[in-house]
Amino acid sequence: MKEFRTESKKLLDLMANSIYTNRDIFLRELVSNASDAIDKLSFQSLTDSSAKLGDEDLEIRIAFDKDARTITISDNGIGMTEDELEENLGTIAHSGSEQFKEANAQTQGGEVDIIGQFGVGFYSSFMVAKKVCVTSRAFGSDETYVWESDGAEGYTIERADQNRPTHGTDIVLTLRDEPEAPADGEEAEAGFDTYLSEWGLRDLVTRYSNYVRHPIRMMVTKSRQLPKPEDAPEDYTPQYEDYEELETLNSMTPIWRKRKQEVEQSDYDEFYKSTFHDWDAPARTIPFHVEGTLDYHALLFVPGRAPFDLYSKDYQKGLALYSSNVLIMEKCADLVPDYYNFVRGVVDSPDVSLNISRETLQQNRQLRAMARSVERQITRNLQDMRDNDREAYEKFFDNFGRGIKFGIYNSYGAKADPLADLLLFWSARDEKMITFAEYVAAMPEGQDAIYFVTGDSRDRLSKMPIVRTVLDKGFDVLLCTQDVDEFTFQAMRTYHAKAVAGDSQKAGRDERDYDLKNVTSGDLDLATDEEKEAAEKATSEHEGLFTALADKLGDKVEKVVAAANPTDAPARITTEGPVSLEMERVLAQGPEGMEAPHSRRVLELNAGHPVFDKLVAAQEAGDDEKLGLYASLLYDQALLVEGLSVDDPVAFAQNVCALM
Ligand code: ADP
C-alpha cells in the first residue's frame, strides 16, 4: 500500500470526521470529472488525427446496487494510465488545494465547513463512501488499472484481472453504513440510503448536474399497463408490469446558453416555473451574454409577484452560479444588490473556478464585475418596462417598489441615482402613478420643489386642507402611503432632474435639483406677499391671544401662530424640524420600549376664518374658560384632519358637548 501525501491525509481526515452538511455534492464532483474526461477525449480526437474516435456514444452512466450498497459512476472518456492514477488520485491535484492548505493552517484542522467551500473534487466521495474503487483504461491503451482506497492511510494500484471493454473510468463507491437508530429524544442522523435509490440519484443529478453537456444516463424502473386479454371478464382491473429503461437524467443544453432568438418565451416561462417553483410566469425575462475578458451567460427573471417571505428575515436573495454548466452555488448573494433581491436566475461562466470559496467570493474580482453588469441589466430592463409597458411596471412596482425605496434609504441616498427614477407615486392632481421625472415635467413655471404628503390612506390625504391649498396653487402633490416613503425622501433630500431635451413645451429645462417638501412641514413657503403680510399683521395685532392659547395647550405645541399658507380650515398643525407627524406615527410603532422621537408641533390659525373672530371675542370678553375649550377643540380637530388620533378622546367628546 502506498501512503497518501500529507495534504491529502489531512483533507481526507477532515472529510471522514466532520459531519458535513453538504455531502450531496459528491455526485456533482464525480460527474464533473467524468464530463471533463469526455471533453478531454473529444478535444484530443479533434487535434490528434491518430486519436480518431469511433461513433460510440460518449456518456456518463450512473448505477446503484442496494444490496451491495454501491454506486457506480462510469464514463467512456479519456481514462487514466497507471501513472495518472497515481499522480491524480494520490495527491490533492485540484486547483483549490493551495487555498485549502491556507484555510487548514488557519483553523488547525478544526471542525470547519471548508469542504463545502472548496469543492474538493474526487476526494469528496469519501464523505459518503467507506471504500472507493477506480477502474480505468486510458484511451489508446489496452491495460486497465484499479486504484482502491478506504480514504484513511493510503491506497493500492493494481493491474485489473479483466480489461475494461473500452477506454474510460468506473468509480465504485461502497457507501458508509447507516447510522444507528437514535436513542429516544435524539435527532436521527442523516443516513446514506437515499443515495441508493432512483429518485435520490435523479434528484442529485437534476439539482447539481442538470446542464452538464454530456448525457448522464441511468437504468430506471418504469411501469406499463399490460394489454387487456381478449377473454377478460367484465370487471377486469388493468394489470401492470415493471420494465427497465435507460433514461437520460439531465437536460444537457442549458437554456441560458441558447440565443434569445432561438427560445420561445413559453420555454423561458417553463424553465422559470420549474426551477424557481413559482406558479406564475415571470414578469420579465432578462437573458444576456457578456464576452470579453470575462465571458458569461446570464438568465434573470423578475417574478410576477412577490414571494410571501420576501420581507421576512428568512428570505435569501441570490442567483445560481454555474461554472461551465456545473452548479457551484445555489444562491450566490453577492451577485445581486439587496434592492434587487427579488430577481432570480442563473449566471454561468467558465471563468469562475469550481473551487471558489465563500470567502473569496467577496473579494473575487470577476464576481464583482459580473455583479455590476447584472445590476446594470436589471436597471435597464426595469427602465424599459417603466417606459414601454407601464401597466406591467405598475404591477411590478406594487410588488417590489418598497425594496427599491429601502435601497435608497439604506444607502443614505447614495443609490438615488438610478433608483429614484424607478419609483412611482400617486399624483393627487392626475390621480395616477407617476415618476419624479413626470412630476417635474408637468411643473408650472416658478415651482421649485416637489411636494408630497405621507399618511395611511390616499383618500384621506387628498382631502387634507393643505393638500387642497397646494393643488389650488397649481402644484401637484404626491400622496405617499408606505411607511418607508418619508425616510426615503429624507435620505434623498432632493431629486436630481435631468435636463429635458427636444422641442416639447418643457424642453430647455436645465438639469437641477428639486427639494422634496412635505406639505405638512412649517417651512412650506407658498404664501403670496399679501398673504404673508396679513399673517404678520394678525400675529402682531393678536399677540396676546396667541400667547394665551399657547399657554392653554402647554407642552403640546411649540407655539401658536397665524397661518402663512392659509387653507379653508380654521386651524392646522405643522411641524418644525426633521420629524413630521407621520414619521412620529411610524416610529411610534417601533419596538416596545424604544423612545420614539417627537415632532415639534405648531398650531397655525387661519386669521381670515370666522372661528378666529370667535377666539378674539372670547379673549376680549376675558372668558378664560371658553378660550381653553376652544384651544383644545381646535388642536384636537386639527390632529384628526392630519389622520392622527386625539390624545384624550373622552375629553374631546366632553368638549364638543360643552360647546353645544
Ligand atoms: P480536479 O477535478 O479539481 O482537478 P479531482 O481531485 O477531482 O480534482 O481530480 C483529480 C484529477 O483526477 C483530475 O484533474 C483528472 O485528471 C483525474 N480524474 C478524476 N476523475 C477522472 C475521470 N473520471 N476520468 C479521467 N480522469 C479523472
XYZ file of C-alpha atoms and ligand atoms in Angstrom:
687
model
C 0.000 0.000 0.000
C 1.171 3.477 -0.811
C 0.657 6.273 1.667
C -1.252 9.416 0.836
C 0.750 12.594 0.958
C 0.296 14.825 3.996
C -2.158 17.291 2.494
C -4.359 14.555 1.155
C -4.379 12.854 4.501
C -5.446 15.981 6.297
C -8.227 16.588 3.857
C -9.442 13.020 3.978
C -9.301 13.074 7.723
C -11.421 16.178 7.863
C -13.908 14.722 5.496
C -14.276 11.499 7.400
C -14.616 13.199 10.739
C -16.787 16.190 10.149
C -20.458 15.600 9.723
C -20.609 17.590 6.609
C -23.967 19.036 5.743
C -23.471 19.345 2.036
C -22.183 15.911 1.225
C -24.761 15.727 -1.566
C -22.183 17.392 -3.780
C -20.059 14.254 -4.076
C -22.008 13.182 -7.145
C -21.628 16.562 -8.759
C -17.873 16.374 -8.289
C -17.583 12.891 -9.785
C -19.908 13.722 -12.669
C -17.909 16.871 -13.411
C -14.707 14.847 -13.508
C -16.363 12.355 -15.842
C -17.621 15.139 -18.060
C -14.124 16.666 -18.153
C -12.674 13.286 -19.102
C -15.079 13.088 -22.035
C -14.196 16.634 -23.057
C -10.504 15.801 -22.967
C -11.085 12.841 -25.221
C -13.187 14.837 -27.700
C -10.543 17.506 -27.718
C -7.765 15.044 -28.365
C -9.649 13.433 -31.208
C -10.086 16.840 -32.777
C -6.439 17.800 -32.575
C -4.709 14.442 -32.946
C -5.518 12.511 -36.098
C -4.221 9.258 -34.621
C -6.843 9.501 -31.927
C -9.883 9.017 -34.151
C -12.996 8.309 -32.205
C -15.434 5.717 -33.410
C -19.053 6.642 -33.449
C -19.531 5.465 -29.909
C -21.851 7.359 -27.686
C -19.927 9.466 -25.201
C -21.821 9.323 -21.963
C -21.810 9.181 -18.202
C -23.599 6.281 -16.541
C -24.851 6.021 -13.016
C -25.903 2.749 -11.424
C -26.592 1.574 -7.906
C -26.833 -1.724 -6.092
C -28.907 -1.633 -2.964
C -27.707 -4.913 -1.530
C -24.024 -4.298 -2.060
C -24.532 -0.612 -1.032
C -22.602 0.618 -4.069
C -22.979 3.472 -6.513
C -21.060 3.333 -9.791
C -20.245 6.363 -11.905
C -18.828 5.444 -15.296
C -17.635 7.416 -18.255
C -16.124 6.499 -21.587
C -13.813 9.477 -21.571
C -10.059 9.655 -21.766
C -9.334 7.349 -18.808
C -6.147 7.195 -16.743
C -2.930 5.250 -17.053
C -1.276 3.652 -14.039
C 0.910 6.728 -13.586
C -2.010 9.067 -13.915
C -3.987 7.185 -11.291
C -1.018 7.570 -9.001
C -0.462 11.208 -9.824
C -4.088 12.368 -9.885
C -5.676 10.428 -7.088
C -2.760 10.036 -4.705
C -2.499 13.748 -4.005
C -4.770 16.723 -3.949
C -4.395 17.679 -7.541
C -7.101 20.195 -7.936
C -6.799 23.908 -8.059
C -8.324 24.534 -4.645
C -5.511 22.774 -2.851
C -3.488 25.898 -2.164
C -6.445 27.647 -0.616
C -7.240 24.552 1.299
C -3.775 24.436 2.772
C -4.147 28.016 3.909
C -7.539 27.538 5.472
C -6.389 24.371 7.121
C -3.371 26.094 8.585
C -5.571 28.849 9.978
C -8.053 26.548 11.611
C -5.595 23.798 12.522
C -7.926 21.231 11.094
C -10.859 22.121 13.311
C -14.445 21.214 12.534
C -14.989 23.736 9.821
C -17.002 23.857 6.739
C -14.034 24.034 4.423
C -15.003 21.060 2.380
C -18.076 22.792 1.055
C -16.100 25.914 0.405
C -13.544 24.304 -1.811
C -15.406 21.677 -3.721
C -12.803 19.063 -3.046
C -13.317 17.063 -6.175
C -12.687 13.375 -6.232
C -11.970 13.137 -2.509
C -15.494 14.265 -1.658
C -16.550 10.702 -2.439
C -15.135 9.736 0.959
C -17.817 11.809 2.622
C -20.320 9.153 1.693
C -18.139 6.102 0.922
C -16.069 3.884 3.158
C -14.296 2.441 0.131
C -13.674 3.854 -3.327
C -12.535 1.773 -6.232
C -11.473 3.384 -9.516
C -11.084 1.173 -12.568
C -9.653 2.990 -15.542
C -8.399 2.308 -19.009
C -6.657 5.156 -20.759
C -7.580 5.952 -24.332
C -5.217 4.163 -26.721
C -4.043 1.711 -24.072
C -5.035 -1.904 -23.693
C -4.265 -2.086 -19.995
C -6.735 -1.478 -17.198
C -5.709 -0.496 -13.674
C -7.569 -0.399 -10.409
C -6.996 2.237 -7.728
C -8.537 1.449 -4.392
C -8.651 3.150 -1.012
C -10.594 3.373 2.216
C -9.646 7.035 2.457
C -7.559 6.619 5.599
C -3.852 5.886 5.286
C -3.240 5.011 1.710
C -4.242 3.339 -1.500
C -3.288 0.485 -3.794
C -2.946 0.371 -7.565
C -3.064 -2.940 -9.351
C -3.471 -4.271 -12.811
C -7.081 -5.361 -13.317
C -7.839 -9.036 -13.835
C -10.066 -8.165 -16.653
C -9.692 -5.353 -19.106
C -12.344 -2.685 -19.300
C -14.046 -3.181 -22.698
C -13.412 0.426 -23.762
C -11.454 3.439 -22.616
C -12.896 5.261 -19.653
C -13.321 5.069 -15.913
C -15.647 3.367 -13.441
C -15.785 4.722 -9.948
C -17.442 2.411 -7.461
C -18.349 3.858 -4.087
C -19.177 1.487 -1.281
C -21.355 3.621 0.941
C -20.801 4.040 4.630
C -23.011 2.109 6.992
C -26.292 3.621 8.041
C -26.044 5.459 11.348
C -27.607 3.679 14.283
C -31.200 4.459 15.116
C -31.324 7.419 17.517
C -31.923 6.959 21.205
C -35.199 8.355 22.483
C -35.372 12.095 22.189
C -32.328 12.352 19.971
C -32.482 13.568 16.453
C -31.840 10.988 13.749
C -28.589 11.346 11.847
C -28.986 11.646 8.120
C -28.152 8.346 6.504
C -26.870 7.305 3.110
C -29.768 5.191 1.910
C -31.227 7.991 -0.194
C -28.218 7.616 -2.486
C -29.240 4.026 -3.115
C -32.492 4.966 -4.768
C -33.532 6.028 -8.200
C -35.217 9.200 -7.012
C -32.330 10.120 -4.704
C -29.784 9.966 -7.510
C -32.109 11.575 -10.016
C -32.639 14.409 -7.575
C -28.891 14.971 -7.192
C -28.373 14.970 -10.941
C -31.183 17.380 -11.736
C -30.201 19.618 -8.861
C -26.486 19.860 -9.449
C -25.635 18.495 -12.856
C -28.704 19.141 -14.959
C -26.809 21.172 -17.529
C -23.707 19.052 -17.921
C -23.088 18.860 -21.669
C -22.921 15.060 -21.880
C -25.799 12.715 -21.210
C -25.978 11.269 -17.696
C -27.867 8.007 -18.008
C -29.287 5.567 -15.534
C -31.349 2.375 -15.796
C -34.684 3.217 -14.320
C -37.644 1.077 -13.486
C -40.858 2.043 -15.164
C -44.284 0.580 -15.160
C -46.589 -0.089 -18.072
C -50.097 -1.402 -18.485
C -50.407 -4.888 -19.964
C -52.729 -5.302 -22.927
C -56.193 -6.370 -21.921
C -56.666 -10.091 -22.599
C -59.353 -10.878 -25.122
C -61.235 -13.073 -22.715
C -61.037 -10.519 -19.917
C -64.003 -10.597 -17.587
C -66.240 -7.564 -17.355
C -64.821 -6.411 -14.022
C -61.234 -6.713 -15.285
C -58.771 -4.453 -13.483
C -55.830 -3.305 -15.602
C -52.580 -5.199 -14.960
C -49.149 -3.581 -14.907
C -45.614 -4.777 -15.319
C -42.293 -3.221 -14.404
C -39.609 -2.845 -17.008
C -36.186 -1.278 -17.167
C -35.188 1.550 -19.435
C -32.077 3.610 -19.873
C -33.009 7.204 -19.231
C -31.073 10.408 -19.694
C -31.481 12.287 -16.431
C -30.062 15.672 -17.311
C -31.408 18.249 -19.713
C -27.925 18.957 -21.152
C -28.354 22.191 -23.097
C -28.803 24.968 -20.658
C -31.488 27.343 -21.784
C -29.323 30.304 -20.776
C -26.721 29.379 -23.330
C -29.190 29.451 -26.169
C -29.570 32.601 -28.181
C -32.542 34.708 -27.207
C -33.947 34.436 -30.719
C -33.962 30.660 -30.523
C -36.050 30.435 -27.410
C -39.785 30.903 -27.104
C -40.995 32.952 -24.163
C -43.051 29.930 -23.121
C -39.813 27.909 -22.750
C -38.343 30.585 -20.530
C -41.556 30.615 -18.532
C -41.473 26.862 -18.025
C -37.845 26.914 -17.041
C -38.560 29.685 -14.571
C -41.561 27.980 -13.054
C -39.914 24.611 -12.627
C -36.575 25.937 -11.445
C -37.847 28.529 -9.018
C -41.056 26.804 -8.009
C -43.385 29.587 -8.953
C -46.924 29.192 -10.185
C -46.866 32.335 -12.244
C -44.811 33.201 -15.257
C -42.154 35.834 -14.673
C -42.990 39.492 -15.246
C -39.765 39.973 -17.134
C -37.137 37.665 -18.590
C -33.625 39.024 -18.978
C -31.254 36.828 -20.954
C -27.835 38.216 -21.762
C -24.372 37.178 -22.769
C -21.192 39.053 -21.997
C -17.999 38.479 -23.920
C -14.575 39.904 -23.422
C -12.086 39.476 -20.641
C -14.875 37.856 -18.693
C -17.190 35.526 -20.535
C -20.551 34.585 -19.128
C -24.183 33.874 -19.813
C -26.933 35.030 -17.555
C -30.653 34.476 -17.443
C -32.527 36.604 -14.948
C -36.187 36.827 -14.045
C -38.354 39.387 -12.355
C -41.086 37.338 -10.674
C -44.721 38.092 -11.418
C -45.463 38.600 -7.778
C -43.633 38.887 -4.506
C -42.895 35.621 -2.724
C -44.677 35.505 0.605
C -41.469 35.657 2.599
C -39.780 38.451 0.639
C -39.853 40.882 3.518
C -39.056 38.341 6.204
C -35.678 37.661 7.732
C -35.608 34.173 6.239
C -35.688 35.328 2.660
C -32.420 34.614 0.874
C -31.519 36.580 -2.194
C -29.060 35.367 -4.787
C -28.523 33.908 -8.223
C -27.500 30.374 -9.053
C -23.852 30.335 -10.063
C -22.639 27.830 -12.611
C -19.202 27.205 -13.983
C -19.333 25.515 -17.378
C -22.789 24.167 -16.684
C -21.979 22.813 -13.249
C -23.750 24.290 -10.269
C -21.330 25.863 -7.822
C -23.700 27.709 -5.573
C -27.462 27.720 -5.464
C -27.803 31.247 -4.148
C -24.846 33.464 -4.682
C -25.920 36.538 -2.747
C -23.014 38.677 -3.936
C -24.379 38.750 -7.453
C -27.380 40.974 -6.727
C -27.752 44.079 -4.596
C -30.300 43.992 -1.763
C -32.739 46.284 -3.541
C -32.959 43.805 -6.398
C -33.243 40.861 -4.018
C -36.399 39.704 -5.799
C -34.517 38.863 -9.002
C -33.986 35.173 -9.648
C -31.824 33.495 -12.180
C -28.626 31.915 -13.278
C -25.143 33.148 -14.048
C -22.806 30.761 -15.821
C -19.177 31.464 -16.508
C -16.344 29.141 -17.465
C -14.035 31.697 -15.855
C -15.272 31.024 -12.358
C -13.383 28.264 -10.642
C -15.300 25.265 -9.394
C -13.383 25.549 -6.203
C -14.352 29.081 -5.450
C -14.823 29.589 -1.749
C -17.436 31.634 0.010
C -14.873 33.995 1.443
C -13.094 34.609 -1.778
C -16.403 35.324 -3.493
C -16.487 38.711 -1.863
C -13.002 39.522 -2.960
C -13.330 37.901 -6.302
C -12.853 40.474 -9.000
C -14.642 38.504 -11.674
C -17.643 38.110 -9.469
C -17.744 41.775 -8.661
C -17.587 42.620 -12.333
C -20.446 40.226 -13.011
C -22.479 41.685 -10.155
C -22.036 45.159 -11.641
C -23.297 44.198 -15.037
C -26.097 42.106 -13.583
C -27.236 45.212 -11.721
C -26.977 47.361 -14.849
C -29.018 44.884 -16.846
C -31.746 44.755 -14.222
C -31.903 48.536 -14.027
C -32.060 48.879 -17.779
C -34.833 46.334 -18.050
C -36.879 47.963 -15.331
C -36.460 51.324 -17.036
C -37.610 49.809 -20.286
C -40.620 48.272 -18.617
C -41.424 51.601 -16.958
C -41.271 53.450 -20.267
C -42.837 50.890 -22.569
C -45.174 48.731 -20.555
C -46.494 50.912 -17.787
C -49.247 48.560 -16.750
C -46.819 45.712 -16.125
C -44.441 48.118 -14.438
C -47.080 49.369 -12.040
C -47.807 45.807 -11.058
C -44.102 45.182 -10.629
C -43.781 48.291 -8.517
C -46.685 47.260 -6.387
C -44.821 44.032 -5.642
C -41.265 45.213 -5.269
C -41.230 49.016 -5.059
C -40.850 49.005 -1.318
C -37.496 47.238 -1.556
C -36.228 49.814 -4.031
C -37.208 52.621 -1.671
C -35.314 50.822 1.083
C -32.346 50.691 -1.262
C -32.256 54.485 -1.373
C -32.834 54.792 2.341
C -30.230 52.190 3.321
C -27.591 53.752 1.114
C -28.304 57.173 2.675
C -29.299 58.382 -0.737
C -26.085 57.262 -2.444
C -28.089 54.930 -4.683
C -30.730 57.535 -5.504
C -29.307 57.602 -8.986
C -30.648 55.467 -10.689
C -33.127 54.094 -8.158
C -35.149 57.295 -7.677
C -36.201 57.201 -11.292
C -37.661 53.750 -10.780
C -40.077 54.979 -8.122
C -43.750 55.655 -8.682
C -46.026 57.801 -6.540
C -49.672 58.699 -6.667
C -50.290 62.097 -8.189
C -53.103 63.925 -6.394
C -53.686 66.052 -9.464
C -53.618 63.418 -12.199
C -54.920 60.608 -9.998
C -52.443 58.066 -11.290
C -48.967 56.747 -10.555
C -46.186 58.992 -11.856
C -42.413 59.171 -11.676
C -40.391 62.072 -10.327
C -39.389 62.925 -13.887
C -43.034 63.100 -14.928
C -43.809 65.267 -11.917
C -41.028 67.669 -12.833
C -42.002 67.725 -16.497
C -45.536 68.795 -15.566
C -44.455 71.557 -13.156
C -45.694 75.064 -13.913
C -43.183 77.862 -14.309
C -41.905 79.040 -10.938
C -42.430 75.855 -8.944
C -39.195 74.823 -7.353
C -39.958 71.992 -5.018
C -41.552 68.579 -5.261
C -44.471 68.389 -2.844
C -45.532 65.270 -1.068
C -47.594 64.240 1.900
C -47.462 60.984 3.821
C -50.162 59.080 5.617
C -52.103 55.884 5.689
C -54.736 56.462 3.046
C -54.743 58.214 -0.273
C -58.337 59.188 0.165
C -57.749 60.969 3.438
C -54.563 62.637 2.248
C -56.290 64.009 -0.826
C -58.869 65.723 1.387
C -56.388 67.440 3.677
C -56.860 71.224 3.530
C -53.176 71.922 2.952
C -53.109 69.455 0.080
C -56.074 71.256 -1.477
C -54.287 74.579 -0.990
C -51.124 73.367 -2.714
C -53.174 71.899 -5.547
C -55.079 75.190 -5.883
C -51.754 76.931 -6.388
C -51.323 74.670 -9.428
C -48.737 72.401 -7.809
C -49.164 68.653 -7.783
C -48.799 66.703 -4.528
C -47.541 63.122 -4.296
C -49.708 61.142 -1.913
C -47.450 58.623 -0.203
C -48.840 55.786 1.848
C -45.908 53.495 2.566
C -44.102 53.624 5.888
C -40.729 53.875 4.159
C -41.651 56.817 1.906
C -40.738 59.675 4.154
C -37.484 58.007 5.221
C -36.598 57.566 1.584
C -37.260 61.245 0.908
C -35.129 62.246 3.858
C -32.287 60.113 2.562
C -32.645 61.695 -0.881
C -33.274 65.263 0.305
C -33.503 66.382 -3.316
C -34.446 64.908 -6.641
C -31.915 65.440 -9.374
C -33.846 66.200 -12.562
C -32.030 65.653 -15.812
C -32.166 68.317 -18.474
C -35.057 67.903 -20.870
C -34.023 67.950 -24.500
C -36.211 68.167 -27.589
C -38.726 70.732 -28.639
C -41.616 69.931 -26.361
C -43.127 72.605 -24.170
C -40.792 71.676 -21.341
C -37.671 71.442 -23.463
C -34.804 73.589 -22.461
C -35.373 72.957 -18.770
C -31.977 72.767 -17.168
C -30.602 69.956 -15.132
C -31.180 70.824 -11.494
C -32.052 69.593 -8.020
C -35.513 69.988 -6.545
C -36.159 69.920 -2.820
C -38.590 67.292 -1.647
C -41.077 69.034 0.609
C -43.636 67.587 2.939
C -46.648 69.901 2.713
C -47.247 69.463 6.432
C -43.906 70.983 7.352
C -43.932 74.506 8.747
C -41.468 75.953 6.280
C -43.709 75.435 3.289
C -43.269 78.776 1.593
C -46.308 79.088 -0.623
C -47.967 82.292 0.500
C -48.108 85.391 -1.666
C -46.609 88.606 -0.325
C -50.063 89.874 0.644
C -50.856 86.690 2.499
C -47.567 86.864 4.351
C -48.181 90.465 5.247
C -51.665 89.680 6.502
C -50.310 86.840 8.643
C -47.624 89.061 10.132
C -50.168 91.741 10.851
C -52.522 89.277 12.530
C -49.668 87.854 14.607
C -48.613 91.233 15.947
C -52.168 92.513 16.398
C -53.274 89.472 18.378
C -50.051 88.652 20.146
C -51.841 88.325 23.474
C -54.307 85.833 22.035
C -51.604 83.587 20.598
C -49.680 83.598 23.863
C -52.810 82.808 25.831
C -53.679 79.889 23.531
C -50.139 78.525 23.696
C -50.381 78.660 27.477
C -53.595 76.681 27.424
C -52.086 73.971 25.230
C -48.956 73.706 27.356
C -46.268 71.367 26.036
C -48.471 70.003 23.270
C -47.253 72.731 20.944
C -44.130 74.779 20.452
C -46.193 77.840 19.627
C -49.424 79.166 18.125
C -49.166 81.438 15.082
C -51.225 82.906 12.289
C -51.132 80.643 9.263
C -48.959 81.920 6.449
C -50.248 79.349 3.975
C -53.951 79.684 4.505
C -56.298 76.834 3.796
C -60.038 76.853 4.193
C -59.681 75.167 7.578
C -59.731 77.230 10.816
C -56.561 75.603 12.128
C -53.896 73.124 11.229
C -50.867 71.546 12.764
C -47.499 71.863 11.118
C -44.139 70.728 12.353
C -40.728 72.261 12.753
C -37.537 70.265 12.382
C -36.891 66.851 10.818
C -39.658 64.783 12.430
C -43.034 65.094 10.745
C -46.328 63.979 12.272
C -46.452 60.936 10.003
C -42.897 59.986 10.850
C -43.692 60.226 14.525
C -46.628 57.891 13.944
C -44.499 55.340 12.033
C -41.691 55.456 14.571
C -44.128 55.028 17.453
C -44.917 51.594 16.022
C -41.308 50.563 16.537
C -40.154 48.018 19.092
C -41.673 48.358 22.519
C -39.646 50.313 24.989
C -37.969 52.298 22.224
C -38.404 56.008 22.825
C -39.724 57.377 19.528
C -38.740 60.941 18.694
C -41.488 63.529 18.909
C -42.380 66.097 16.314
C -42.253 69.762 17.218
C -45.825 70.874 16.608
C -47.076 74.306 15.708
C -50.762 75.242 15.769
C -51.458 77.562 12.848
C -54.671 79.576 12.976
C -56.434 80.931 9.939
C -56.940 84.623 10.785
C -59.444 85.002 7.956
C -61.758 82.301 9.276
C -64.948 83.155 11.292
C -63.697 80.855 14.049
C -60.790 83.205 14.572
C -63.224 86.042 15.279
C -64.817 83.898 17.995
C -61.413 83.439 19.588
C -60.770 87.157 19.520
C -64.198 87.799 21.050
C -63.638 85.291 23.842
C -60.322 86.834 24.702
C -61.702 90.359 24.645
C -64.556 89.287 26.951
C -61.936 87.814 29.286
C -63.672 84.413 29.105
C -60.718 82.302 30.061
C -62.671 79.065 30.283
C -64.092 79.381 26.802
C -60.651 80.184 25.409
C -59.268 76.985 26.922
C -62.151 74.986 25.467
C -61.620 76.485 22.005
C -57.878 75.884 22.113
C -58.336 72.201 22.967
C -61.002 71.709 20.324
C -59.046 73.381 17.560
C -55.948 71.414 18.399
C -57.802 68.094 18.505
C -59.728 68.578 15.304
C -56.548 69.625 13.514
C -54.985 66.354 14.666
C -57.950 64.419 13.312
C -57.628 66.124 9.945
C -53.972 65.063 9.862
C -55.077 61.461 10.361
C -53.815 61.236 13.918
C -55.807 60.269 16.929
C -56.537 62.791 19.669
C -54.605 62.351 22.899
C -57.713 62.109 25.069
C -60.891 61.102 23.188
C -63.056 61.373 26.325
C -62.006 64.943 26.953
C -62.545 65.700 23.277
C -66.126 64.338 23.408
C -66.847 66.295 26.580
C -65.503 69.456 24.984
C -67.788 69.043 21.996
C -70.777 68.628 24.330
C -69.759 71.600 26.393
C -69.684 73.696 23.255
C -73.133 72.544 22.168
P -9.908 18.388 -10.099
O -11.041 17.758 -10.849
O -10.275 19.665 -9.407
O -8.663 18.511 -10.885
P -10.028 15.938 -8.560
O -9.395 15.555 -7.264
O -11.496 15.825 -8.649
O -9.542 17.396 -8.885
O -9.421 15.038 -9.693
C -8.041 14.939 -9.866
C -7.700 14.558 -11.248
O -8.007 13.201 -11.488
C -8.437 15.296 -12.338
O -7.837 16.519 -12.621
C -8.319 14.332 -13.508
O -7.092 14.495 -14.169
C -8.329 12.984 -12.823
N -9.652 12.371 -12.916
C -10.601 12.357 -11.948
N -11.695 11.678 -12.378
C -11.431 11.269 -13.627
C -12.172 10.518 -14.630
N -13.434 10.091 -14.394
N -11.559 10.291 -15.804
C -10.319 10.733 -16.044
N -9.582 11.439 -15.165
C -10.119 11.696 -13.971
